[in-house]
C-alpha positions as a printed Julia matrix, in Angstrom:
104×3 Matrix{Float64}:
  78.29   72.61   91.58
  81.74   71.84   89.98
  84.84   72.32   92.05
  87.23   74.97   90.58
  90.15   74.28   92.69
  93.01   73.48   90.46
  91.77   75.55   87.8
  94.29   78.44   86.82
  93.23   81.47   85.09
  95.73   83.75   83.64
  95.66   87.18   85.22
  94.07   90.22   83.31
  96.33   92.74   82.13
  93.69   94.77   80.47
  92.19   97.29   82.86
  89.11   98.09   80.44
  88.53   94.16   80.48
  88.93   93.89   84.04
  86.46   96.77   84.7
  83.92   95.12   82.16
  84.31   91.71   84.17
  83.65   93.41   87.5
  80.77   95.45   85.98
  79.29   92.14   84.75
  79.95   90.36   87.91
  77.92   92.56   89.95
  75.5    93.51   87.25
  74.59   89.75   87.11
  73.84   89.32   90.97
  70.2    89.67   91.27
  70.67   91.47   94.58
  71.99   94.5    92.72
  70.19   96.96   90.16
  71.28   99.88   88.04
  75.15   98.64   87.9
  77.09  100.44   85.32
  80.43  102.13   84.56
  81.19  105.51   86.13
  82.48  108.11   83.66
  85.11  107.66   81.01
  88.75  106.53   81.13
  91.06  109.37   81.93
  88.06  111.31   83.6
  88.26  112.02   87.32
  86.01  109.5    88.88
  86.19  109.87   92.42
  87.85  106.4    92.95
  84.63  104.78   91.37
  84.9   102.73   88.12
  81.63  100.81   88.55
  78.65  101.71   90.94
  75.14  100.45   91.39
  72.54   99.79   94.24
  71.45   97.07   96.42
  67.95   95.9    95.52
  66.68   95.44   99.09
  67.98   98.83  100.53
  68.44  101.06   97.35
  71.92  102.15   98.97
  74.6   102.91   96.69
  77.98  100.96   96.36
  81.02  101.72   94.31
  83.68   99.58   92.91
  87.38  100.6    91.96
  89.2    98.05   89.57
  92.96   97.8    89.89
  95.0    96.0    87.36
  98.16   95.44   89.32
 101.14   92.96   89.3
 102.64   94.62   92.6
 100.66   94.97   95.86
  98.29   97.74   97.04
  99.84   99.71   99.87
  97.78  100.78  102.88
  98.36  104.43  101.63
  97.1   103.35   98.04
  93.85  102.1    99.67
  93.44  105.06  101.85
  93.87  107.36   99.15
  91.22  105.55   97.1
  88.68  105.68   99.98
  89.37  109.48  100.5
  88.43  109.93   96.64
  85.32  107.58   97.03
  83.99  109.63   99.86
  83.66  112.5    97.45
  81.43  110.14   95.32
  77.64  111.71   94.9
  75.56  109.98   95.78
  77.03  108.78   99.06
  78.38  105.14   98.81
  77.13  102.75  101.51
  79.91  100.19  100.41
  83.14  100.52   98.7
  84.85   97.68   97.16
  88.47   97.61   95.49
  88.9    94.7    93.0
  92.42   93.8    91.99
  94.48   91.53   89.85
  97.33   91.08   92.37
  98.26   87.58   93.69
  96.68   86.45   96.9
  98.88   87.27   99.95
  98.44   87.41  103.53
């Protein structure tokens, strides 16, 4: 496998492009099934942009995609989790993907 250290990829600024990237990453993971977008841009989505199921358990997961230049606060994250708790079917796993720079 090729070492990717030192390769710099420009941050994605287009939220729809970032959502497609996240969907495609999870869709191409063979441990997942039925991965797709949830709702349309501008609709209430219960904190979920992409959803699917784990093949081995059939449990649902949801992904929230955030294009950001500044950090996500604890309150931002808590609010997204509260929205995702309303998602039907119930999510077993919830993932927030973001474009912010890595920080401790």
